[in-house]
Each structure stands twice: as C-alpha cells, then as structure tokens.
CSV table of C-alpha atoms and ligand atoms in Angstrom, one decimal:
chain,number,residue,atom,x,y,z
A,1,MET,CA,0.0,0.0,0.0
A,2,ASP,CA,1.5,3.3,-1.0
A,3,LYS,CA,1.7,6.2,1.4
A,4,ILE,CA,2.4,9.9,1.0
A,5,ARG,CA,5.2,11.3,3.3
A,6,ILE,CA,5.4,15.0,3.9
A,7,ASN,CA,8.0,17.1,5.8
A,8,GLY,CA,5.8,20.1,6.4
A,9,GLY,CA,6.2,23.8,7.2
A,10,ARG,CA,7.5,25.0,3.8
A,11,LEU,CA,6.1,27.8,1.7
A,12,LEU,CA,4.6,26.9,-1.8
A,13,GLN,CA,6.0,29.1,-4.6
A,14,GLY,CA,5.7,28.7,-8.3
A,15,SER,CA,3.2,27.5,-11.0
A,16,ILE,CA,0.9,24.6,-11.0
A,17,LYS,CA,-1.0,23.4,-14.2
A,18,VAL,CA,-4.6,22.2,-13.6
A,19,SER,CA,-5.7,19.0,-15.4
A,20,GLY,CA,-9.0,18.2,-17.0
A,21,ALA,CA,-12.0,17.9,-14.7
A,22,LYS,CA,-12.7,14.3,-13.4
A,23,ASN,CA,-16.4,15.2,-13.0
A,24,ALA,CA,-16.7,16.3,-16.6
A,25,ALA,CA,-14.5,13.5,-18.1
A,26,LEU,CA,-16.8,10.8,-16.5
A,27,PRO,CA,-20.1,11.9,-18.1
A,28,LEU,CA,-18.5,12.8,-21.4
A,29,LEU,CA,-16.8,9.3,-21.6
A,30,ALA,CA,-20.2,7.8,-20.9
A,31,ALA,CA,-21.8,9.9,-23.6
A,32,THR,CA,-19.7,8.2,-26.3
A,33,LEU,CA,-22.1,5.2,-25.8
A,34,LEU,CA,-25.0,7.2,-27.3
A,35,THR,CA,-24.0,6.7,-30.9
A,36,PRO,CA,-21.7,4.4,-32.9
A,37,GLY,CA,-18.4,5.8,-34.3
A,38,THR,CA,-15.1,7.1,-33.1
A,39,HIS,CA,-15.3,10.0,-30.6
A,40,THR,CA,-12.3,12.0,-29.6
A,41,LEU,CA,-12.0,13.7,-26.1
A,42,HIS,CA,-9.2,16.1,-25.3
A,43,ASN,CA,-7.8,17.1,-21.9
A,44,VAL,CA,-8.9,13.8,-20.3
A,45,PRO,CA,-7.1,13.5,-17.0
A,46,ASP,CA,-5.3,10.2,-16.4
A,47,LEU,CA,-6.9,9.2,-13.0
A,48,ARG,CA,-8.0,6.0,-11.3
A,49,ASP,CA,-11.6,7.0,-12.0
A,50,THR,CA,-11.2,7.8,-15.7
A,51,ARG,CA,-9.2,4.5,-16.2
A,52,THR,CA,-12.2,2.7,-14.5
A,53,MET,CA,-14.7,4.3,-16.8
A,54,LEU,CA,-12.6,3.4,-19.9
A,55,MET,CA,-12.4,-0.2,-18.6
A,56,LEU,CA,-16.2,-0.1,-18.2
A,57,LEU,CA,-16.7,1.1,-21.8
A,58,GLN,CA,-14.3,-1.7,-22.9
A,59,THR,CA,-16.4,-4.2,-21.0
A,60,LEU,CA,-19.4,-3.0,-23.0
A,61,GLY,CA,-17.6,-3.6,-26.3
A,62,ALA,CA,-15.9,-0.2,-27.0
A,63,THR,CA,-12.3,0.1,-27.9
A,64,TRP,CA,-10.2,3.1,-27.0
A,65,GLU,CA,-6.7,4.5,-27.3
A,66,ARG,CA,-5.0,7.3,-25.3
A,67,SER,CA,-2.5,9.7,-26.9
A,68,GLY,CA,-1.3,12.1,-24.3
A,69,GLY,CA,-4.3,14.1,-23.0
A,70,SER,CA,-6.5,12.9,-25.8
A,71,VAL,CA,-8.5,9.7,-25.9
A,72,GLN,CA,-10.2,8.2,-29.0
A,73,ILE,CA,-13.2,5.9,-28.2
A,74,ASN,CA,-14.8,3.7,-30.8
A,75,THR,CA,-18.3,2.6,-29.6
A,76,THR,CA,-19.5,1.1,-32.9
A,77,ASP,CA,-19.7,-2.5,-31.8
A,78,LEU,CA,-21.3,-2.7,-28.4
A,79,THR,CA,-21.4,-6.3,-27.2
A,80,GLY,CA,-23.2,-5.8,-23.9
A,81,ALA,CA,-25.3,-3.4,-21.7
A,82,GLU,CA,-24.2,-4.5,-18.3
A,83,ALA,CA,-21.9,-2.7,-15.9
A,84,PRO,CA,-20.5,-5.3,-13.5
A,85,TYR,CA,-20.3,-5.0,-9.7
A,86,ASP,CA,-16.6,-5.3,-9.5
A,87,LEU,CA,-16.2,-2.1,-11.6
A,88,VAL,CA,-19.2,-0.2,-10.2
A,89,LYS,CA,-18.2,-0.8,-6.6
A,90,THR,CA,-15.0,1.1,-7.2
A,91,MET,CA,-16.6,4.0,-8.9
A,92,ARG,CA,-20.3,5.0,-8.4
A,93,ALA,CA,-20.2,7.3,-11.4
A,94,SER,CA,-20.5,4.0,-13.5
A,95,VAL,CA,-24.3,4.7,-13.1
A,96,LEU,CA,-23.7,7.3,-15.8
A,97,VAL,CA,-23.8,4.6,-18.5
A,98,LEU,CA,-27.5,3.9,-17.7
A,99,GLY,CA,-28.9,6.9,-19.7
A,100,PRO,CA,-26.8,6.5,-22.9
A,101,LEU,CA,-27.3,2.7,-22.9
A,102,LEU,CA,-31.1,3.2,-22.6
A,103,THR,CA,-31.0,5.6,-25.6
A,104,ARG,CA,-28.7,3.4,-27.7
A,105,THR,CA,-30.0,-0.1,-27.0
A,106,GLY,CA,-33.3,0.3,-25.1
A,107,ARG,CA,-31.8,-1.6,-22.1
A,108,ALA,CA,-29.2,-1.2,-19.4
A,109,ARG,CA,-28.2,-3.3,-16.4
A,110,VAL,CA,-25.9,-1.7,-13.8
A,111,SER,CA,-24.9,-2.9,-10.4
A,112,LEU,CA,-26.3,-0.7,-7.7
A,113,PRO,CA,-23.3,1.4,-6.6
A,114,GLY,CA,-24.0,1.0,-2.9
A,115,GLY,CA,-23.1,3.7,-0.5
A,116,CYS,CA,-19.7,5.2,0.0
A,117,ALA,CA,-17.7,6.9,2.8
A,118,ILE,CA,-19.5,10.2,2.4
A,119,GLY,CA,-23.1,9.0,2.3
A,120,ALA,CA,-25.8,6.6,1.1
A,121,ARG,CA,-25.7,8.1,-2.4
A,122,PRO,CA,-29.1,6.8,-3.7
A,123,ILE,CA,-29.9,6.9,-7.4
A,124,ASN,CA,-33.7,7.2,-7.0
A,125,PHE,CA,-33.9,10.5,-9.0
A,126,HIS,CA,-32.1,8.9,-11.9
A,127,LEU,CA,-34.5,5.9,-12.0
A,128,ARG,CA,-37.6,8.1,-11.5
A,129,GLY,CA,-36.4,10.2,-14.5
A,130,PHE,CA,-36.0,7.1,-16.7
A,131,GLU,CA,-39.5,5.9,-15.7
A,132,GLN,CA,-41.0,9.3,-16.6
A,133,LEU,CA,-39.4,8.9,-20.0
A,134,GLY,CA,-41.2,5.6,-20.4
A,135,ALA,CA,-38.6,3.1,-19.2
A,136,VAL,CA,-39.4,0.3,-16.8
A,137,THR,CA,-36.8,-0.2,-14.0
A,138,HIS,CA,-36.4,-2.9,-11.5
A,139,LEU,CA,-33.9,-4.1,-8.9
A,140,GLU,CA,-32.7,-7.7,-8.6
A,141,SER,CA,-29.7,-9.2,-6.9
A,142,GLY,CA,-28.0,-5.9,-6.4
A,143,TYR,CA,-28.4,-4.8,-10.0
A,144,VAL,CA,-30.7,-2.2,-11.4
A,145,GLU,CA,-32.2,-2.9,-14.8
A,146,ALA,CA,-33.9,-0.3,-17.1
A,147,ARG,CA,-35.7,-1.3,-20.3
A,148,VAL,CA,-37.9,0.5,-22.8
A,149,GLU,CA,-39.9,-1.1,-25.6
A,150,GLY,CA,-39.5,1.2,-28.7
A,151,MET,CA,-38.7,4.8,-28.1
A,152,LEU,CA,-38.3,6.8,-24.9
A,153,THR,CA,-41.0,9.5,-24.7
A,154,GLY,CA,-40.3,13.2,-23.7
A,155,ASN,CA,-41.8,14.3,-20.3
A,156,THR,CA,-41.4,17.0,-17.6
A,157,ILE,CA,-39.1,15.8,-14.9
A,158,TYR,CA,-38.6,17.5,-11.5
A,159,PHE,CA,-35.6,16.9,-9.4
A,160,ASP,CA,-36.2,17.2,-5.6
A,161,ILE,CA,-32.5,18.1,-5.3
A,162,PRO,CA,-30.4,19.4,-8.3
A,163,SER,CA,-28.6,16.1,-8.7
A,164,VAL,CA,-25.4,16.5,-10.9
A,165,THR,CA,-25.2,12.9,-12.3
A,166,GLY,CA,-29.0,12.6,-12.1
A,167,THR,CA,-29.3,15.6,-14.5
A,168,GLU,CA,-26.5,14.2,-16.7
A,169,ASN,CA,-28.1,10.7,-16.8
A,170,VAL,CA,-31.6,12.0,-17.6
A,171,LEU,CA,-30.1,14.4,-20.3
A,172,MET,CA,-28.5,11.5,-22.0
A,173,ALA,CA,-31.7,9.5,-21.9
A,174,SER,CA,-33.8,12.3,-23.3
A,175,VAL,CA,-31.7,13.5,-26.3
A,176,LYS,CA,-33.4,11.0,-28.7
A,177,ALA,CA,-36.7,10.6,-26.8
A,178,SER,CA,-39.8,11.5,-29.0
A,179,GLY,CA,-41.1,14.9,-28.3
A,180,THR,CA,-39.8,17.4,-25.7
A,181,THR,CA,-38.4,16.8,-22.3
A,182,LEU,CA,-38.3,19.5,-19.6
A,183,ILE,CA,-35.8,18.9,-16.7
A,184,ARG,CA,-36.7,21.2,-13.8
A,185,ASN,CA,-34.5,22.0,-10.8
A,186,ALA,CA,-31.6,20.7,-13.0
A,187,ALA,CA,-28.0,20.9,-11.7
A,188,LYS,CA,-26.1,23.9,-13.1
A,189,GLU,CA,-22.5,22.8,-12.4
A,190,PRO,CA,-20.0,23.7,-15.2
A,191,GLU,CA,-19.5,19.9,-15.8
A,192,VAL,CA,-23.2,19.7,-16.8
A,193,GLY,CA,-22.5,22.5,-19.3
A,194,ASN,CA,-19.5,20.6,-20.7
A,195,LEU,CA,-21.8,17.6,-21.3
A,196,ILE,CA,-24.5,19.8,-22.9
A,197,ASP,CA,-21.8,21.2,-25.3
A,198,MET,CA,-20.7,17.7,-26.3
A,199,LEU,CA,-24.3,16.5,-26.8
A,200,THR,CA,-25.1,19.6,-28.9
A,201,ALA,CA,-22.0,18.9,-31.0
A,202,MET,CA,-23.4,15.4,-31.5
A,203,GLY,CA,-26.6,16.8,-32.9
A,204,ALA,CA,-28.7,17.0,-29.8
A,205,ARG,CA,-31.1,20.0,-29.2
A,206,ILE,CA,-30.8,21.3,-25.7
A,207,GLU,CA,-31.7,24.8,-24.4
A,208,GLY,CA,-31.2,26.3,-20.9
A,209,ARG,CA,-27.5,25.6,-20.4
A,210,ASP,CA,-26.3,27.0,-17.0
A,211,THR,CA,-29.9,27.3,-15.8
A,212,ASP,CA,-32.0,25.0,-13.6
A,213,CYS,CA,-34.5,24.4,-16.4
A,214,LEU,CA,-33.3,22.4,-19.4
A,215,THR,CA,-35.5,21.9,-22.5
A,216,VAL,CA,-34.5,18.9,-24.7
A,217,THR,CA,-36.1,18.4,-28.1
A,218,GLY,CA,-35.7,14.8,-29.2
A,219,VAL,CA,-33.7,14.2,-32.4
A,220,THR,CA,-33.6,11.1,-34.6
A,221,SER,CA,-29.9,10.7,-35.0
A,222,LEU,CA,-26.6,11.7,-33.3
A,223,GLN,CA,-23.1,11.7,-34.7
A,224,ALA,CA,-19.8,10.8,-33.1
A,225,THR,CA,-17.9,14.0,-32.2
A,226,GLU,CA,-14.8,15.7,-30.7
A,227,ALA,CA,-15.0,17.5,-27.3
A,228,THR,CA,-12.6,19.0,-24.8
A,229,ILE,CA,-12.9,18.4,-21.0
A,230,ILE,CA,-13.1,21.7,-19.0
A,231,PRO,CA,-10.4,22.4,-16.4
A,232,ASP,CA,-10.9,20.8,-13.0
A,233,ARG,CA,-12.3,23.6,-10.7
A,234,ILE,CA,-12.0,21.4,-7.6
A,235,GLU,CA,-8.3,20.7,-8.3
A,236,ALA,CA,-7.7,24.4,-8.9
A,237,GLY,CA,-9.5,25.3,-5.7
A,238,THR,CA,-7.6,22.6,-3.8
A,239,TYR,CA,-4.2,24.3,-4.7
A,240,ALA,CA,-5.5,27.8,-4.0
A,241,ILE,CA,-6.5,26.6,-0.5
A,242,ALA,CA,-3.2,24.8,-0.1
A,243,VAL,CA,-1.1,28.0,-0.5
A,244,GLY,CA,-3.3,29.7,2.0
A,245,ALA,CA,-2.4,26.9,4.5
A,246,THR,CA,1.3,26.9,3.8
A,247,GLY,CA,1.9,30.6,2.9
A,248,GLY,CA,3.7,31.6,-0.3
A,249,GLU,CA,2.3,32.3,-3.8
A,250,LEU,CA,1.0,30.0,-6.5
A,251,GLU,CA,0.1,30.7,-10.1
A,252,ILE,CA,-2.6,28.1,-10.9
A,253,THR,CA,-2.7,27.8,-14.7
A,254,ASP,CA,-5.0,26.3,-17.3
A,255,CYS,CA,-8.1,26.8,-15.1
A,256,ASP,CA,-11.3,28.8,-15.3
A,257,PRO,CA,-11.6,31.3,-12.4
A,258,SER,CA,-15.2,31.9,-13.3
A,259,HIS,CA,-16.0,28.4,-12.0
A,260,LEU,CA,-14.9,29.3,-8.5
A,261,PRO,CA,-16.7,32.5,-7.6
A,262,VAL,CA,-17.5,31.8,-3.9
A,263,LEU,CA,-14.2,30.1,-3.0
A,264,MET,CA,-12.2,33.1,-4.4
A,265,GLU,CA,-14.4,35.5,-2.4
A,266,LYS,CA,-13.9,33.5,0.8
A,267,LEU,CA,-10.1,33.4,0.3
A,268,ARG,CA,-10.1,37.2,-0.1
A,269,VAL,CA,-12.2,37.6,3.0
A,270,ILE,CA,-9.7,35.6,5.1
A,271,GLY,CA,-6.9,37.9,4.0
A,272,MET,CA,-5.3,36.2,0.9
A,273,THR,CA,-4.6,38.0,-2.3
A,274,ILE,CA,-6.5,36.4,-5.2
A,275,GLU,CA,-5.9,37.6,-8.7
A,276,ALA,CA,-8.2,36.1,-11.4
A,277,LYS,CA,-6.9,36.2,-15.0
A,278,LYS,CA,-8.5,34.7,-18.1
A,279,ASN,CA,-7.1,31.1,-17.6
A,280,SER,CA,-5.3,31.3,-14.3
A,281,ILE,CA,-5.5,32.3,-10.6
A,282,ILE,CA,-2.6,33.9,-8.7
A,283,ALA,CA,-3.2,33.1,-5.0
A,284,SER,CA,-0.8,34.5,-2.4
A,285,CYS,CA,-0.5,35.1,1.4
A,286,PRO,CA,0.7,38.5,2.6
A,287,LEU,CA,4.1,38.4,4.4
A,288,ASN,CA,5.0,40.4,7.5
A,289,ASN,CA,8.3,42.4,7.6
A,290,GLN,CA,10.1,39.4,8.9
A,291,GLY,CA,9.2,37.6,5.7
A,292,HIS,CA,6.7,35.2,7.5
A,293,SER,CA,3.2,34.8,6.2
A,294,CYS,CA,0.6,36.7,8.1
A,295,PRO,CA,-2.0,34.8,10.0
A,296,LEU,CA,-5.4,34.6,8.1
A,297,GLN,CA,-8.8,35.2,9.6
A,298,ALA,CA,-11.4,32.4,10.0
A,299,VAL,CA,-14.7,32.6,8.0
A,300,ASP,CA,-17.9,30.5,7.9
A,301,ILE,CA,-19.0,28.4,4.9
A,302,THR,CA,-22.1,26.5,3.9
A,303,THR,CA,-21.8,24.0,1.1
A,304,MET,CA,-24.5,24.5,-1.7
A,305,PRO,CA,-25.2,23.3,-5.2
A,306,TYR,CA,-23.3,25.4,-7.9
A,307,PRO,CA,-22.6,28.3,-7.9
A,308,GLY,CA,-22.5,28.0,-4.1
A,309,PHE,CA,-19.5,26.8,-2.1
A,310,PRO,CA,-18.7,23.4,-3.5
A,311,THR,CA,-19.1,20.4,-1.2
A,312,ASP,CA,-16.0,18.9,-2.9
A,313,LEU,CA,-13.9,21.7,-1.4
A,314,GLN,CA,-15.3,21.6,2.1
A,315,ALA,CA,-12.7,19.2,3.5
A,316,GLN,CA,-9.8,21.1,2.0
A,317,PHE,CA,-11.1,24.4,3.3
A,318,MET,CA,-11.4,23.0,6.8
A,319,ALA,CA,-7.7,22.1,6.6
A,320,LEU,CA,-7.1,25.9,6.1
A,321,MET,CA,-9.5,27.0,8.8
A,322,ILE,CA,-7.8,24.9,11.5
A,323,GLN,CA,-4.9,27.4,11.4
A,324,CYS,CA,-6.7,30.7,11.0
A,325,ASN,CA,-7.4,33.2,13.7
A,326,GLY,CA,-10.9,32.8,15.2
A,327,THR,CA,-13.7,30.3,14.8
A,328,SER,CA,-15.1,29.0,11.5
A,329,ILE,CA,-18.6,27.4,11.3
A,330,ILE,CA,-18.6,24.8,8.4
A,331,HIS,CA,-22.1,23.6,7.4
A,332,GLU,CA,-22.2,20.6,5.1
A,333,THR,CA,-25.7,20.5,3.4
A,334,ILE,CA,-25.1,18.1,0.5
A,335,PHE,CA,-23.8,14.8,2.0
A,336,GLU,CA,-24.7,13.3,5.3
A,337,ASN,CA,-21.3,12.0,6.3
A,338,ARG,CA,-18.6,14.3,4.8
A,339,PHE,CA,-16.6,15.0,8.0
A,340,MET,CA,-14.5,11.8,7.9
A,341,HIS,CA,-11.4,14.1,7.7
A,342,VAL,CA,-12.1,15.7,11.1
A,343,ALA,CA,-10.8,12.8,13.3
A,344,GLU,CA,-7.6,12.7,11.2
A,345,LEU,CA,-7.0,16.5,11.4
A,346,GLN,CA,-7.5,16.3,15.2
A,347,ARG,CA,-4.4,14.1,15.2
A,348,LEU,CA,-2.3,17.0,14.1
A,349,GLY,CA,-3.7,19.1,17.0
A,350,ALA,CA,-6.7,20.7,15.2
A,351,LYS,CA,-9.5,21.9,17.4
A,352,ILE,CA,-12.8,20.8,15.7
A,353,ASN,CA,-16.2,20.0,17.2
A,354,ILE,CA,-18.9,18.3,15.2
A,355,ASP,CA,-22.6,18.9,15.8
A,356,GLY,CA,-24.6,17.0,13.2
A,357,ALA,CA,-24.0,18.6,9.8
A,358,THR,CA,-22.0,21.4,11.3
A,359,ALA,CA,-18.3,21.5,12.3
A,360,VAL,CA,-17.1,24.3,14.6
A,361,VAL,CA,-13.4,24.9,14.0
A,362,SER,CA,-11.3,26.9,16.5
A,363,GLY,CA,-8.2,28.0,14.7
A,364,ILE,CA,-4.8,27.5,16.3
A,365,ALA,CA,-1.4,29.0,15.3
A,366,ARG,CA,0.0,27.2,12.2
A,367,ASN,CA,3.2,26.3,14.1
A,368,LYS,CA,1.1,24.4,16.7
A,369,LEU,CA,0.1,21.8,14.1
A,370,ILE,CA,2.5,18.9,14.5
A,371,GLY,CA,2.8,16.3,11.8
A,372,ALA,CA,1.5,12.7,12.5
A,373,PRO,CA,0.4,9.5,10.7
A,374,MET,CA,-3.1,9.9,9.1
A,375,MET,CA,-5.4,7.6,7.1
A,376,ALA,CA,-7.3,8.8,4.0
A,377,THR,CA,-11.0,7.9,4.0
A,378,ASP,CA,-12.3,9.4,0.7
A,379,LEU,CA,-11.1,11.4,-2.2
A,380,ARG,CA,-11.5,15.0,-1.0
A,381,ALA,CA,-10.7,14.1,2.6
A,382,SER,CA,-7.3,12.8,1.4
A,383,ALA,CA,-6.6,16.2,-0.2
A,384,SER,CA,-7.5,17.8,3.1
A,385,LEU,CA,-5.0,15.7,4.9
A,386,VAL,CA,-2.3,16.6,2.4
A,387,ILE,CA,-3.0,20.3,2.9
A,388,ALA,CA,-2.8,19.9,6.7
A,389,GLY,CA,0.4,17.9,6.4
A,390,LEU,CA,2.0,20.5,4.2
A,391,SER,CA,1.4,23.2,6.8
A,392,ALA,CA,2.1,21.2,9.9
A,393,SER,CA,5.7,21.1,11.2
A,394,GLY,CA,7.5,17.8,11.1
A,395,ILE,CA,6.7,14.5,9.3
A,396,THR,CA,3.2,13.5,8.2
A,397,GLU,CA,2.5,10.1,6.6
A,398,ILE,CA,-0.9,9.5,4.9
A,399,SER,CA,-2.0,6.0,4.2
A,400,ARG,CA,-4.7,4.6,1.7
A,401,ILE,CA,-3.8,7.3,-0.8
A,402,TYR,CA,-5.6,5.3,-3.6
A,403,HIS,CA,-8.4,7.6,-2.6
A,404,LEU,CA,-6.4,10.6,-3.7
A,405,GLU,CA,-5.4,9.0,-7.0
A,406,ARG,CA,-9.0,8.7,-8.0
A,407,GLY,CA,-9.3,12.5,-8.6
A,408,TYR,CA,-5.9,14.3,-8.6
A,409,GLU,CA,-3.5,13.8,-11.5
A,410,ASN,CA,0.2,13.8,-10.3
A,411,MET,CA,-0.5,15.7,-7.1
A,412,VAL,CA,2.8,14.7,-5.5
A,413,GLU,CA,4.8,15.8,-8.5
A,414,LYS,CA,2.9,19.0,-8.9
A,415,LEU,CA,3.4,20.0,-5.2
A,416,ARG,CA,7.1,19.0,-5.2
A,417,HIS,CA,7.5,21.3,-8.3
A,418,VAL,CA,6.4,24.3,-6.2
A,419,GLY,CA,8.6,23.5,-3.1
A,420,ALA,CA,6.8,21.0,-1.0
A,421,GLU,CA,8.9,18.3,0.6
A,422,ILE,CA,6.6,15.4,-0.3
A,423,GLU,CA,7.0,11.9,-1.7
A,424,GLN,CA,5.1,8.8,-2.4
A,425,ILE,CA,6.5,5.8,-0.6
A,426,THR,CA,5.6,2.1,-0.8
A,427,ASP,CA,4.8,0.9,2.7
B,501,LIG,C1,-21.6,14.6,-8.1
B,501,LIG,O1,-22.0,13.5,-7.4
B,501,LIG,C2,-20.1,14.6,-8.1
B,501,LIG,N1,-19.6,13.4,-8.8
B,501,LIG,C3,-19.6,14.6,-6.6
B,501,LIG,O2,-18.2,14.7,-6.6
B,501,LIG,C4,-20.1,15.9,-6.0
B,501,LIG,O3,-19.8,15.9,-4.6
B,501,LIG,C5,-21.7,15.9,-6.1
B,501,LIG,O4,-22.0,15.8,-7.5
B,501,LIG,C6,-22.3,17.2,-5.6
B,501,LIG,O5,-21.7,18.3,-6.2
B,501,LIG,C7,-19.5,13.3,-10.1
B,501,LIG,O6,-19.9,14.3,-10.8
B,501,LIG,C8,-19.0,12.1,-10.7
B,501,LIG,P1,-25.7,14.5,-6.5
B,501,LIG,P2,-23.6,13.0,-7.5
B,501,LIG,O7,-26.6,13.6,-7.2
B,501,LIG,O8,-24.1,13.4,-8.8
B,501,LIG,C9,-28.8,13.1,-3.2
B,501,LIG,C10,-16.0,14.1,-5.9
B,501,LIG,O9,-15.4,14.2,-4.9
B,501,LIG,N2,-29.4,12.3,-4.2
B,501,LIG,O10,-25.6,15.9,-7.0
B,501,LIG,O11,-23.6,11.6,-7.0
B,501,LIG,C11,-27.4,12.7,-2.8
B,501,LIG,O12,-27.5,11.7,-1.8
B,501,LIG,C12,-17.4,13.6,-6.0
B,501,LIG,O13,-15.5,14.4,-7.1
B,501,LIG,C13,-30.5,11.5,-4.0
B,501,LIG,O14,-31.0,11.5,-2.9
B,501,LIG,O15,-24.2,13.9,-6.4
B,501,LIG,C14,-26.8,14.0,-2.3
B,501,LIG,O16,-27.3,14.2,-0.9
B,501,LIG,C15,-18.0,13.3,-4.6
B,501,LIG,N3,-31.0,10.7,-5.0
B,501,LIG,C16,-27.5,15.1,-3.1
B,501,LIG,O17,-28.6,14.5,-3.7
B,501,LIG,C17,-30.4,10.7,-6.2
B,501,LIG,O18,-30.9,9.9,-7.1
B,501,LIG,C18,-26.6,15.6,-4.3
B,501,LIG,O19,-26.1,14.5,-4.9
B,501,LIG,C19,-29.3,11.4,-6.4
B,501,LIG,C20,-28.8,12.2,-5.5
C-alpha cells in the first residue's frame, strides 16, 4: 500500500498546471455510448476513475486509445449493456452509463453502486427520471435494470435536489426521446454545461445551459464528435486553499476562475490576495516584515449546489480553517457523512467539534500543528490531509492514498515542483 510522506512547514512558490475535470470526463466518456463511431475527447485526466470508466466502456464492447491528454473511443460494436459489480463498486459514477445505454440499446443493467464513505448516495432520482421517460426499471440481486420497448418519450421531470449525475443521466436518456423533455431543478455545475456542449456537437437540441430548467427536443440521430474536457475547478480550488495553508504564492494555470466565484471570495475575506486572470489564478498570502506569512482570519462556509460553495472543497477548506485566527462554522448540506477528515485533522492538533451537519473549527497557530500519521477515507478528505500535512511542522504520513489517486493527477509531482517536501512511498 502506498503512502504519502510530507515534511511540512515549507512555503509553496511557483506555478501549477490544472488537469481536465474528473467530474466532466466521466459523463463525457459515458456519452460516447450514445451513438456508434469514433469519438475524440481532449484534456482527459489520467486518473484511477477515468481508467475505471474506460475499462467499463471496454467491458461494454468499446475500444479506446489514449495519446497524451486525448482519448479516442470507438463505440461502434457494443457487445453488452451490463456494468458489472466489480467495476461499479470502485466508482459510483458508473451509473452514468444507464442513460446512454437506454438511448442506444433500449436496455441497461448496472450494479447498484451502494453507499460510499460520504453518504448513502441513492440513485432514485435517476431511476424516476428514466421511468418518466417511459422506461421500466427494477432491482434484482444488487443490479438495477432499465428497459424500454420502442422509443423513450419526452416528459417533464422535476428533481427534488439538483442532482449532478442525475441531471446528466436524464439528459443522455432524453436526447433522442420522442417529443420534448423539460428537466426542472436541474444541476447547473460547469461539468453539466460541458456535457451539454458535447451532446449539442453530436446533434442534440438542448436549451437552458447553465440554468435550472433544461429543454430537450428529441432528435432522430446523433453523430460521433470531438470534445474538450473543461479544467478541474476542484483541483484548482484545492491548490488555492493549499497555498493559504502553507503561505507563499502559486500561479494556478489552465483553469477557469469563473468556475470558483464563492471560493475566491472566501479566500479574499480571510486575507489572501487572489488575482483572477483569463485562464489562471494567482493566490498568495501576505508576508510580514520578517518575511513570515501573516495569519489569516477564519470565515464561515455553507456548502451548496453550484454556484454556491462546492461540497467537494469543504474538507480542503477545513484544513485551512484549523490554522486561521478565530472560529469557523462549516455547514455541510449536500452529503450526510462528509466530515471523515475531522478525526484525522485532530491528530495534528486541530480543534474541531462536530454537531450533526455542522463543524465548529477553533483556529490554532500554524506552528502548533504537528505532523502525524493519518489515514485517507475518501477522495476529498485525502486532499484535506495533504494540505494539513504541508502546513504542519515535522513529518506526516498519509496511508490509503488510492483515494487521492481517483481524482488528482500527479498531485505529489505538482506539489514537489512548487517547493513541497513530499514523496510517495511504498509501505
Ligand atoms: C456529483 O455526485 C459529483 N460526482 C460529486 O463529486 C459531488 O460531490 C456531487 O455531484 C455534488 O456536487 C460526479 O460528478 C461524478 P448529487 P452526485 O446527485 O451526482 C442526493 C467528488 O469528490 N441524491 O448531486 O452523485 C445525494 O445523496 C465527488 O469528485 C439523492 O437523494 O451527487 C446528495 O445528498 C464526490 N438521490 C445530493 O442528492 C439521487 O438519485 C446531491 O447529490 C441522487 C442524489
């Protein structure tokens, strides 16, 4: 089992290039199932999760080839419509093949993803949406099966919660449905917009991009296409938070600052200097006249659907708040169990109290955080532990870093390149 070993307490200085967004790459890879032909996706990050999705497409009969950041996927000869448990259990986003397979073949059988560390993660909104489009769904022996005789039929679909993959799955099931589909209370995340752009390039007719009401007019044919994955806003935000925790200055390049409006505002409020350029963010901490970074001020956050504060940055932001002056109230409204990083951060000396979906963080001086062994529990929690280890003094070792490899491309190399004393070791 690999670990990450950090000798903390060093400033970060330099430039970090952001990779393509995991949460855009996964739906866009699934969308290649919608129509036969060779699709080309650019800026596809090479992650554990994108490799799993490519393996899943291959299981369904597709062939693919990666050349640098571009991947060509040929989905002409699908041989199956079943996503097996051994793949789905490692990546819940495998459910994203349900919508395109329903559209392409009229049937899909996907292992129920089961819960994960951060919550139960049901898919009832996805299944209800398929049923409203005329499909029949049923669960048997841990698999969900969806079938439709003939065409799917357009309908008005309301989401109780603006589910990101729920919106993406129903979009992919509605693009060739007869008539018009309205998706109300749809998710507005940039990754949904990236999928809409790809579907439109394939010939789909979708109005309402970036709003909570999407109108899909069914078409009779779609063509294979070429699309580019948007930059990973969560990766960009992770590094902007990291330099707040360590002190220093980072130029975070190949990102889209407009995708992080609330985070940038929060980092300014705590006392960082955040400069947003067209495709990059310069994040820095003020230094006092002894050349040490000034202490930052604690601030409250509440996670919300886009464009609110992203739940995927909550754990990382907490790793910053533990060393700011004052108290920060962190309210997690999206997932029911997304404080797994708290117990680990407390091992470094952090003062955090949890009350249901709220964490109260009492900041302590950065030099009071002492490195210690920690264990990663989920993807974003592991990024939080890295940030805390970078700013704590002494040695931190983080185990179970396969969680981190699911969503961050070359994080160790990228951080070492800007001055972190960090390495991956085999335990
Ligand atoms: C997507 O997950 C992201 N994953 C998550 O990123 C992200 O945290 C989440 O959206 C919220 O922004 C991908 O895009 C692959 P939801 P998703 O459906 O779509 C409830 C990461 O770290 N819900 O928007 O699964 C659900 O339990 C990952 O990169 C239902 O009740 O999230 C949650 O409370 C973690 N029934 C809320 O809605 C459903 O059918 C929002 O979930 C679907 C969701």
